[in-house]
Short mmCIF file of C-alpha atoms in Angstrom, two decimals:
data_model
loop_
_atom_site.label_atom_id
_atom_site.label_comp_id
_atom_site.label_asym_id
_atom_site.label_seq_id
_atom_site.Cartn_x
_atom_site.Cartn_y
_atom_site.Cartn_z
CA UNK A 193 28.66 47.70 27.32
CA UNK A 194 32.21 48.81 28.09
CA UNK A 195 35.18 47.61 26.08
CA UNK A 196 37.36 44.85 27.54
CA UNK A 197 40.08 46.05 29.88
CA UNK A 198 43.39 46.67 28.14
CA UNK A 199 45.88 44.04 29.28
CA UNK A 200 48.59 41.85 27.85
CA UNK A 201 46.78 38.52 28.17
CA UNK A 202 46.01 38.41 24.45
CA UNK A 203 49.64 39.08 23.59
CA UNK A 204 50.76 36.39 26.01
CA UNK A 205 48.21 34.01 24.45
CA UNK A 206 49.58 34.67 20.98
CA UNK A 207 53.14 34.19 22.16
CA UNK A 208 52.74 30.70 23.61
CA UNK A 209 49.64 29.10 22.01
CA UNK A 210 49.11 27.91 18.40
CA UNK A 211 48.01 30.37 15.71
CA UNK A 212 45.22 27.94 14.75
CA UNK A 213 43.65 28.10 18.22
CA UNK A 214 40.63 30.22 17.35
CA UNK A 215 39.41 33.13 19.48
CA UNK A 216 36.10 34.96 19.17
CA UNK A 217 35.89 38.75 18.76
CA UNK A 218 38.21 41.41 17.40
CA UNK A 219 39.09 42.17 21.02
CA UNK A 220 38.97 38.74 22.72
CA UNK A 221 37.41 38.62 26.17
CA UNK A 222 38.47 36.76 29.31
CA UNK A 223 35.49 35.20 31.08
CA UNK A 224 36.15 35.24 34.81
CA UNK A 225 33.00 33.86 36.42
CA UNK A 226 29.37 32.91 35.81
CA UNK A 227 26.06 32.31 37.50
CA UNK A 228 22.88 30.86 36.08
CA UNK A 229 22.67 31.88 32.43
CA UNK A 230 25.11 34.78 32.77
CA UNK A 231 28.89 35.25 32.70
CA UNK A 232 31.21 38.20 33.41
CA UNK A 233 34.44 39.24 31.71
CA UNK A 234 37.60 40.70 33.25
CA UNK A 235 36.31 44.23 32.69
CA UNK A 236 33.18 43.53 34.73
CA UNK A 237 30.83 43.32 31.74
CA UNK A 238 27.87 40.98 32.22
CA UNK A 239 26.65 38.80 29.35
CA UNK A 240 23.64 36.59 28.77
CA UNK A 241 25.24 33.33 27.64
CA UNK A 242 23.56 31.78 24.60
CA UNK A 243 26.44 29.42 23.76
CA UNK A 244 27.42 27.75 27.05
CA UNK A 245 31.08 27.14 26.22
CA UNK A 246 30.07 25.36 23.00
CA UNK A 247 26.92 23.62 24.35
CA UNK A 248 28.78 22.41 27.44
CA UNK A 249 27.32 24.42 30.32
CA UNK A 250 24.11 22.46 29.99
CA UNK A 251 22.17 23.27 33.16
CA UNK A 252 23.57 26.55 34.54
CA UNK A 253 26.81 28.29 35.45
CA UNK A 254 27.94 27.62 39.02
CA UNK A 255 25.03 25.24 39.62
CA UNK A 256 25.17 24.67 43.41
CA UNK A 257 24.38 20.96 43.15
CA UNK A 258 27.31 20.38 40.79
CA UNK A 259 29.83 22.60 42.57
CA UNK A 260 28.96 20.93 45.88
CA UNK A 261 29.42 17.45 44.39
CA UNK A 262 32.79 18.44 42.89
CA UNK A 263 33.98 19.99 46.14
CA UNK A 264 32.94 17.06 48.30
CA UNK A 265 34.50 14.48 45.97
CA UNK A 266 37.72 16.51 45.65
CA UNK A 267 37.91 16.54 49.43
CA UNK A 268 37.88 12.72 49.44
CA UNK A 269 40.01 11.73 46.44
CA UNK A 270 40.58 13.42 43.08
CA UNK A 271 42.19 10.70 41.01
CA UNK A 272 42.79 6.96 40.91
CA UNK A 273 42.57 5.90 37.19
CA UNK A 274 40.42 3.02 35.92
CA UNK A 275 42.77 0.45 37.44
CA UNK A 276 40.72 0.64 40.63
CA UNK A 277 37.02 0.32 41.34
CA UNK A 278 35.35 3.71 41.14
CA UNK A 279 31.89 4.04 42.68
CA UNK A 280 30.85 7.33 40.99
CA UNK A 281 31.92 5.95 37.60
CA UNK A 282 29.88 2.77 38.05
CA UNK A 283 26.84 4.73 39.21
CA UNK A 284 26.97 7.16 36.29
CA UNK A 285 27.54 4.31 33.82
CA UNK A 286 24.48 2.51 35.18
CA UNK A 287 22.31 5.58 34.66
CA UNK A 288 23.61 6.34 31.17
CA UNK A 289 23.30 2.70 30.06
CA UNK A 290 19.65 2.70 31.15
CA UNK A 291 18.94 6.02 29.44
CA UNK A 292 20.71 5.11 26.19
CA UNK A 293 18.06 2.68 24.93
CA UNK A 294 20.80 0.28 23.82
CA UNK A 295 20.20 -3.28 25.06
CA UNK A 296 22.87 -4.90 27.25
CA UNK A 297 24.79 -1.63 27.10
CA UNK A 298 28.36 -1.05 28.25
CA UNK A 299 29.80 2.43 28.87
CA UNK A 300 33.38 3.64 28.48
CA UNK A 301 34.26 7.12 29.74
CA UNK A 302 36.67 9.50 28.03
CA UNK A 303 37.61 13.12 28.59
CA UNK A 304 36.11 14.65 25.42
CA UNK A 305 33.80 14.14 22.47
CA UNK A 306 36.79 13.80 20.17
CA UNK A 307 38.13 10.93 22.27
CA UNK A 308 34.67 9.36 22.46
CA UNK A 309 34.30 9.34 18.67
CA UNK A 310 37.85 8.09 18.28
CA UNK A 311 37.01 5.16 20.57
CA UNK A 312 33.77 4.46 18.68
CA UNK A 313 35.70 4.27 15.42
CA UNK A 314 38.21 1.86 16.94
CA UNK A 315 35.41 -0.35 18.24
CA UNK A 316 33.52 -0.36 14.94
CA UNK A 317 36.54 -1.07 12.75
CA UNK A 318 37.78 -3.82 15.10
CA UNK A 319 34.33 -5.41 15.35
CA UNK A 320 33.72 -5.38 11.60
CA UNK A 321 37.31 -5.91 10.43
CA UNK A 322 37.12 -2.97 8.03
CA UNK A 323 38.78 0.46 7.95
CA UNK A 324 36.07 1.99 5.76
CA UNK A 325 33.69 4.47 7.37
CA UNK A 326 30.57 6.16 6.05
CA UNK A 327 30.20 9.75 7.20
CA UNK A 328 27.87 12.62 6.37
CA UNK A 329 28.78 15.63 4.28
CA UNK A 330 29.12 18.83 6.34
CA UNK A 331 29.82 16.79 9.49
CA UNK A 332 32.21 17.39 12.38
CA UNK A 333 33.39 14.70 14.81
CA UNK A 334 36.49 16.06 16.56
CA UNK A 335 40.09 17.16 16.17
CA UNK A 336 42.07 13.89 16.53
CA UNK A 337 43.77 12.25 13.56
CA UNK A 338 40.99 9.71 13.08
CA UNK A 339 38.04 12.06 13.68
CA UNK A 340 39.44 14.75 11.40
CA UNK A 341 39.61 12.11 8.69
CA UNK A 342 35.83 11.51 8.86
CA UNK A 343 34.87 15.19 9.18
CA UNK A 344 32.98 16.33 6.10
CA UNK A 345 33.63 20.04 6.65
CA UNK A 346 36.77 21.45 5.00
CA UNK A 347 37.03 24.29 7.52
CA UNK A 348 37.69 21.79 10.32
CA UNK A 349 39.75 19.20 8.44
CA UNK A 350 43.40 20.33 8.31
CA UNK A 351 44.87 17.21 6.68
CA UNK A 352 43.88 14.76 3.98
CA UNK A 353 46.02 12.02 5.50
CA UNK A 354 43.97 9.40 7.29
CA UNK A 355 44.06 5.97 8.93
CA UNK A 356 40.56 5.37 7.55
CA UNK A 357 38.95 5.28 4.14
CA UNK A 358 35.98 7.62 4.38
CA UNK A 359 32.98 7.72 2.04
CA UNK A 360 30.62 10.67 2.35
CA UNK A 361 26.85 10.32 2.13
CA UNK A 362 24.12 12.84 1.27
CA UNK A 363 21.45 13.79 3.79
CA UNK A 364 22.84 15.82 6.68
CA UNK A 365 21.85 19.15 5.12
CA UNK A 366 18.21 19.55 4.13
CA UNK A 367 18.22 22.91 2.36
CA UNK A 368 21.31 22.72 0.12
CA UNK A 369 22.66 20.30 -2.45
CA UNK A 370 21.08 18.33 -5.29
CA UNK A 371 18.05 17.16 -3.26
CA UNK A 372 17.15 20.46 -1.57
CA UNK A 373 14.08 21.06 -3.71
CA UNK A 374 12.46 17.70 -2.99
CA UNK A 375 9.73 16.98 -0.49
CA UNK A 376 10.86 15.36 2.76
CA UNK A 377 9.65 11.96 1.58
CA UNK A 378 11.43 12.24 -1.77
CA UNK A 379 14.52 13.67 -0.06
CA UNK A 380 14.79 10.55 2.11
CA UNK A 381 14.21 8.30 -0.89
CA UNK A 382 16.95 10.06 -2.87
CA UNK A 383 19.44 9.86 0.00
CA UNK A 384 18.72 6.17 0.55
CA UNK A 385 19.18 5.53 -3.18
CA UNK A 386 22.50 7.39 -3.04
CA UNK A 387 23.59 5.23 -0.09
CA UNK A 388 22.57 2.04 -1.89
CA UNK A 389 24.48 3.12 -4.99
CA UNK A 390 27.57 4.01 -2.97
CA UNK A 391 27.59 0.60 -1.27
CA UNK A 392 27.45 -1.06 -4.67
CA UNK A 393 30.87 0.37 -5.53
CA UNK A 394 32.90 -0.35 -2.40
CA UNK A 395 33.88 -2.98 0.10
CA UNK A 396 31.52 -3.17 3.06
CA UNK A 397 32.22 -0.31 5.50
CA UNK A 398 32.44 -0.85 9.23
CA UNK A 399 29.96 1.85 10.25
CA UNK A 400 28.05 5.00 9.46
CA UNK A 401 28.77 7.82 11.90
CA UNK A 402 26.29 10.68 11.95
CA UNK A 403 25.20 13.62 14.09
CA UNK A 404 21.39 13.69 14.31
CA UNK A 405 21.75 17.48 14.17
CA UNK A 406 25.05 18.69 12.74
CA UNK A 407 26.61 21.01 15.32
CA UNK A 408 29.66 22.75 13.86
CA UNK A 409 27.95 22.38 10.47
CA UNK A 410 25.40 25.00 11.49
CA UNK A 411 22.66 23.06 13.32
CA UNK A 412 21.46 21.43 10.11
CA UNK A 413 19.35 18.27 10.19
CA UNK A 414 17.65 15.88 7.77
CA UNK A 415 13.93 15.14 7.86
CA UNK A 416 12.88 12.87 10.71
CA UNK A 417 13.20 9.26 9.67
CA UNK A 418 16.24 9.55 7.41
CA UNK A 419 18.52 7.54 9.68
CA UNK A 420 15.78 4.97 10.26
CA UNK A 421 15.64 4.51 6.49
CA UNK A 422 19.43 4.35 6.36
CA UNK A 423 19.34 1.78 9.15
CA UNK A 424 17.36 -0.66 7.00
CA UNK A 425 20.11 -0.50 4.39
CA UNK A 426 22.91 -0.69 6.95
CA UNK A 427 21.40 -3.74 8.65
CA UNK A 428 21.17 -5.60 5.35
CA UNK A 429 24.90 -5.06 4.85
CA UNK A 430 25.94 -5.65 8.46
CA UNK A 431 27.10 -2.04 8.85
CA UNK A 432 27.00 -0.46 12.32
CA UNK A 433 25.31 2.88 13.10
CA UNK A 434 27.20 5.30 15.36
CA UNK A 435 25.08 8.21 16.60
CA UNK A 436 27.29 11.17 17.57
CA UNK A 437 25.27 12.74 20.40
CA UNK A 438 28.05 15.02 21.66
CA UNK A 439 25.89 18.09 20.98
CA UNK A 440 22.37 16.64 20.69
CA UNK A 441 22.20 14.53 23.83
CA UNK A 442 20.59 15.04 27.25
CA UNK A 443 17.35 16.61 26.02
CA UNK A 444 18.76 19.69 24.30
CA UNK A 445 16.50 19.25 21.28
CA UNK A 446 13.45 19.28 23.58
CA UNK A 447 11.38 16.71 21.74
CA UNK A 448 13.75 13.84 22.51
CA UNK A 449 16.37 12.93 25.10
CA UNK A 450 18.71 11.73 22.32
CA UNK A 451 18.83 13.02 18.79
CA UNK A 452 18.63 9.50 17.38
CA UNK A 453 15.10 9.16 18.74
CA UNK A 454 13.79 11.35 15.89
CA UNK A 455 14.91 8.46 13.64
CA UNK A 456 14.28 5.57 16.00
CA UNK A 457 11.69 3.51 14.18
CA UNK A 458 14.22 0.70 13.83
CA UNK A 459 15.61 0.92 17.35
CA UNK A 460 18.62 2.59 18.94
CA UNK A 461 22.05 2.91 17.33
CA UNK A 462 24.68 0.22 17.78
CA UNK A 463 27.06 2.77 19.28
CA UNK A 464 26.28 6.14 20.87
CA UNK A 465 28.85 8.80 21.76
CA UNK A 466 28.36 11.66 24.22
CA UNK A 467 30.26 14.49 25.90
CA UNK A 468 29.85 18.25 26.51
CA UNK A 469 26.67 18.86 28.52
CA UNK A 470 26.77 15.88 30.87
CA UNK A 471 29.69 17.37 32.83
CA UNK A 472 28.31 20.94 32.83
CA UNK A 473 31.86 22.11 32.16
CA UNK A 474 33.78 19.18 33.61
CA UNK A 475 35.67 17.02 31.10
CA UNK A 476 33.43 14.03 30.42
CA UNK A 477 32.93 12.12 27.21
CA UNK A 478 31.98 8.55 26.57
CA UNK A 479 30.80 5.70 24.40
CA UNK A 480 27.78 3.42 24.88
CA UNK A 481 27.64 0.20 22.88
CA UNK A 482 26.18 -3.27 22.95
CA UNK A 483 28.29 -5.62 25.06
CA UNK A 484 29.43 -7.69 22.08
CA UNK A 485 30.75 -4.58 20.35
CA UNK A 486 32.30 -2.96 23.42
CA UNK A 487 33.99 -6.21 24.44
CA UNK A 488 35.39 -7.03 20.99
CA UNK A 489 38.85 -5.59 21.64
CA UNK A 490 41.49 -8.28 22.18
CA UNK A 491 44.05 -6.13 23.98
CA UNK A 492 44.22 -4.53 27.40
CA UNK A 493 43.26 -0.90 27.84
CA UNK A 494 42.71 1.62 30.62
CA UNK A 495 41.95 5.31 30.90
CA UNK A 496 44.12 7.52 33.08
CA UNK A 497 41.70 10.43 33.26
CA UNK A 498 38.45 9.09 31.79
CA UNK A 499 35.98 8.36 34.57
CA UNK A 500 37.76 10.58 37.10
CA UNK A 501 35.96 10.46 40.50
CA UNK A 502 35.54 14.24 40.44
CA UNK A 503 34.10 14.46 36.92
CA UNK A 504 31.84 11.47 37.56
CA UNK A 505 30.49 13.11 40.72
CA UNK A 506 29.78 16.24 38.67
CA UNK A 507 28.05 14.20 35.97
CA UNK A 508 25.84 12.40 38.48
CA UNK A 509 24.77 15.65 40.15
CA UNK A 510 24.20 17.37 36.82
CA UNK A 511 22.17 14.51 35.34
CA UNK A 512 20.05 14.30 38.48
CA UNK A 513 19.33 18.03 38.34
CA UNK A 514 18.44 17.84 34.65
CA UNK A 515 15.97 14.98 35.15
CA UNK A 516 14.44 16.23 38.41
CA UNK A 517 13.79 19.71 36.97
CA UNK A 518 12.60 18.45 33.54
CA UNK A 519 15.09 20.59 31.64
CA UNK A 520 14.25 18.65 28.48
CA UNK A 521 10.68 19.94 28.83
CA UNK A 522 11.99 23.44 29.47
CA UNK A 523 14.12 23.22 26.33
CA UNK A 524 11.03 22.22 24.37
CA UNK A 525 8.83 25.00 25.78
CA UNK A 526 11.27 27.92 25.98
CA UNK A 527 13.14 26.81 22.88
CA UNK A 528 9.90 26.68 20.90
CA UNK A 529 9.04 30.23 21.93
CA UNK A 530 12.57 31.44 21.11
CA UNK A 531 12.57 29.82 17.66
CA UNK A 532 9.24 31.43 16.77
CA UNK A 533 10.44 34.82 18.04
CA UNK A 534 13.63 34.55 15.97
CA UNK A 535 11.70 33.47 12.89
CA UNK A 536 9.50 36.53 13.23
CA UNK A 537 12.63 38.69 13.45
CA UNK A 538 14.27 36.91 10.53
CA UNK A 539 11.24 37.48 8.32
CA UNK A 540 12.02 41.18 8.43
CA UNK A 541 15.78 40.93 7.83
CA UNK A 542 16.90 40.35 4.24
CA UNK A 543 20.19 38.70 5.24
CA UNK A 544 18.44 35.91 7.19
CA UNK A 545 17.97 32.90 4.93
CA UNK A 546 16.59 30.52 7.54
CA UNK A 547 16.00 30.10 11.25
CA UNK A 548 16.09 26.40 12.11
CA UNK A 549 16.51 24.11 15.05
CA UNK A 550 14.88 22.18 17.84
CA UNK A 551 14.57 22.99 21.49
CA UNK A 552 17.53 25.09 22.59
CA UNK A 553 19.67 24.22 19.58
CA UNK A 554 18.95 26.98 17.05
CA UNK A 555 20.75 28.17 13.91
CA UNK A 556 20.30 31.42 11.99
CA UNK A 557 21.73 31.12 8.48
CA UNK A 558 22.88 34.39 6.93
CA UNK A 559 23.33 35.26 3.26
CA UNK A 560 24.20 38.22 1.05
CA UNK A 561 20.73 39.39 -0.07
CA UNK A 562 21.96 40.43 -3.51
CA UNK A 563 23.40 37.03 -4.42
CA UNK A 564 22.04 34.51 -1.94
CA UNK A 565 25.60 33.41 -1.16
CA UNK A 566 26.85 32.67 2.34
CA UNK A 567 27.75 35.74 4.38
CA UNK A 568 30.51 34.93 6.89
CA UNK A 569 31.34 38.61 7.21
CA UNK A 570 27.78 39.37 8.28
CA UNK A 571 27.88 36.50 10.79
CA UNK A 572 31.06 37.92 12.32
CA UNK A 573 29.51 41.39 12.47
CA UNK A 574 26.41 40.07 14.24
CA UNK A 575 28.59 38.12 16.67
CA UNK A 576 30.43 41.34 17.55
CA UNK A 577 27.24 43.40 17.79
CA UNK A 578 25.58 40.83 20.02
CA UNK A 579 28.56 40.92 22.37
CA UNK A 580 28.35 44.71 22.47
CA UNK A 581 24.70 44.30 23.42
CA UNK A 582 25.52 41.85 26.21
CA UNK A 583 24.87 38.50 24.49
CA UNK A 584 27.29 35.67 23.70
CA UNK A 585 26.44 33.43 20.75
CA UNK A 586 28.42 31.10 18.49
CA UNK A 587 28.84 30.63 14.77
CA UNK A 588 29.43 27.74 12.39
CA UNK A 589 28.18 26.27 9.16
CA UNK A 590 29.67 24.41 6.24
CA UNK A 591 29.62 27.50 4.04
CA UNK A 592 32.30 29.69 5.59
CA UNK A 593 30.79 29.94 9.08
CA UNK A 594 27.74 31.93 8.03
CA UNK A 595 25.37 30.44 10.64
CA UNK A 596 24.78 31.92 14.08
CA UNK A 597 24.60 29.14 16.68
CA UNK A 598 22.33 29.60 19.70
CA UNK A 599 22.47 27.02 22.50
CA UNK A 600 21.87 28.45 25.99
CA UNK A 601 21.82 26.42 29.21
CA UNK A 602 18.66 24.33 29.34
CA UNK A 603 17.38 26.23 32.41
CA UNK A 604 16.85 29.36 30.28
CA UNK A 605 13.79 31.37 31.34
CA UNK A 606 11.17 32.92 29.06
CA UNK A 607 12.29 36.40 30.13
CA UNK A 608 15.92 35.59 29.28
CA UNK A 609 14.90 34.15 25.93
CA UNK A 610 13.05 37.38 25.11
CA UNK A 611 15.99 39.48 26.28
CA UNK A 612 18.39 37.53 24.08
CA UNK A 613 16.05 37.71 21.09
CA UNK A 614 15.80 41.50 21.47
CA UNK A 615 19.59 41.84 21.50
CA UNK A 616 19.86 39.57 18.47
CA UNK A 617 17.22 41.58 16.60
CA UNK A 618 19.19 44.77 17.14
CA UNK A 619 22.43 43.07 16.11
CA UNK A 620 20.92 41.58 12.95
CA UNK A 621 19.33 44.84 11.86
CA UNK A 622 22.51 46.77 12.59
CA UNK A 623 24.71 44.32 10.70
#
């Protein structure tokens, strides 16, 4: 692997963009093009992409079906806003409403997951007449003023000021905290008891918002059934359940199309948010909710860019490809093989505390072997070593970003999974 070409792009970046706009790598790279599961940088280096632009390139880079749909739609009309009828938007909304599992569903399109969660919070608080929100510890829901205020991860919450009163609940992280040593059944019982106790000391919140698998938090998840158990409590109190599927949707976890389905004994959520993968790189986010919730707003609203004809055309083509090629099944099969391969590697590396995940959503938690404490320095070193070996991965975690995040396009092949695992093994052992 050659080093990135020397140029002044990084200096120009630093001169005009915010200091808090994070960049990976000691020598940041410029990605110029991609194909399939690979991308190339400005120096001509080729990388196997195991992060997909933060779980966004869901099917493949430069997928012909999507690029053709974008090109053809752009040749007709690029923009009109939601003030006019929009055939691609209606068609994609129909498909997502049917797939959501929510009865009498309505869909509102946004341009990002942040905006989707922001809209869900507005709907829930307006519908319930309360500005209190339940959120999970170690969570992440976006970078807007309202979503930062419900993010339970200090590393991604730059202000304590908030339009909402947020109460944080146990349960999003299985292997840390006061209940980590319990069995799954007792863990759920303890978290439900904590929720019940919390509700006994506050006014009734509008909603609980939760990621079925916490993304930025390091791909952590509770035992299956936790949110179903929570739902029984929420329903008794008239509290809505918002499932943040920005990272878990569209079959990435393999076993389910939506993350909430691992906790679906009591039916679908009241509100579901999505983004990232549906556009395969195009800016699409959205909210699905029951009609009575979606229609509760008593003021006019539009979206200038949400539901753009071009992004909707991309979403339709991408969703069709995903379903027709059973990429959820591929995520289950190839992801299962990759997880087992990584667990075998981790068993021989002292700094690996845990390999966890579902489908093609995998986290490798790193620690300092001498103390058992989080090891963000080791995570950064592995990230660099993997890049040197030709592999792009991500990192996250609620304990100083000490978790490697692996989320390739869902069309990943067995051979590519093995190639990536071999590079990761070398990087982990070297670090």
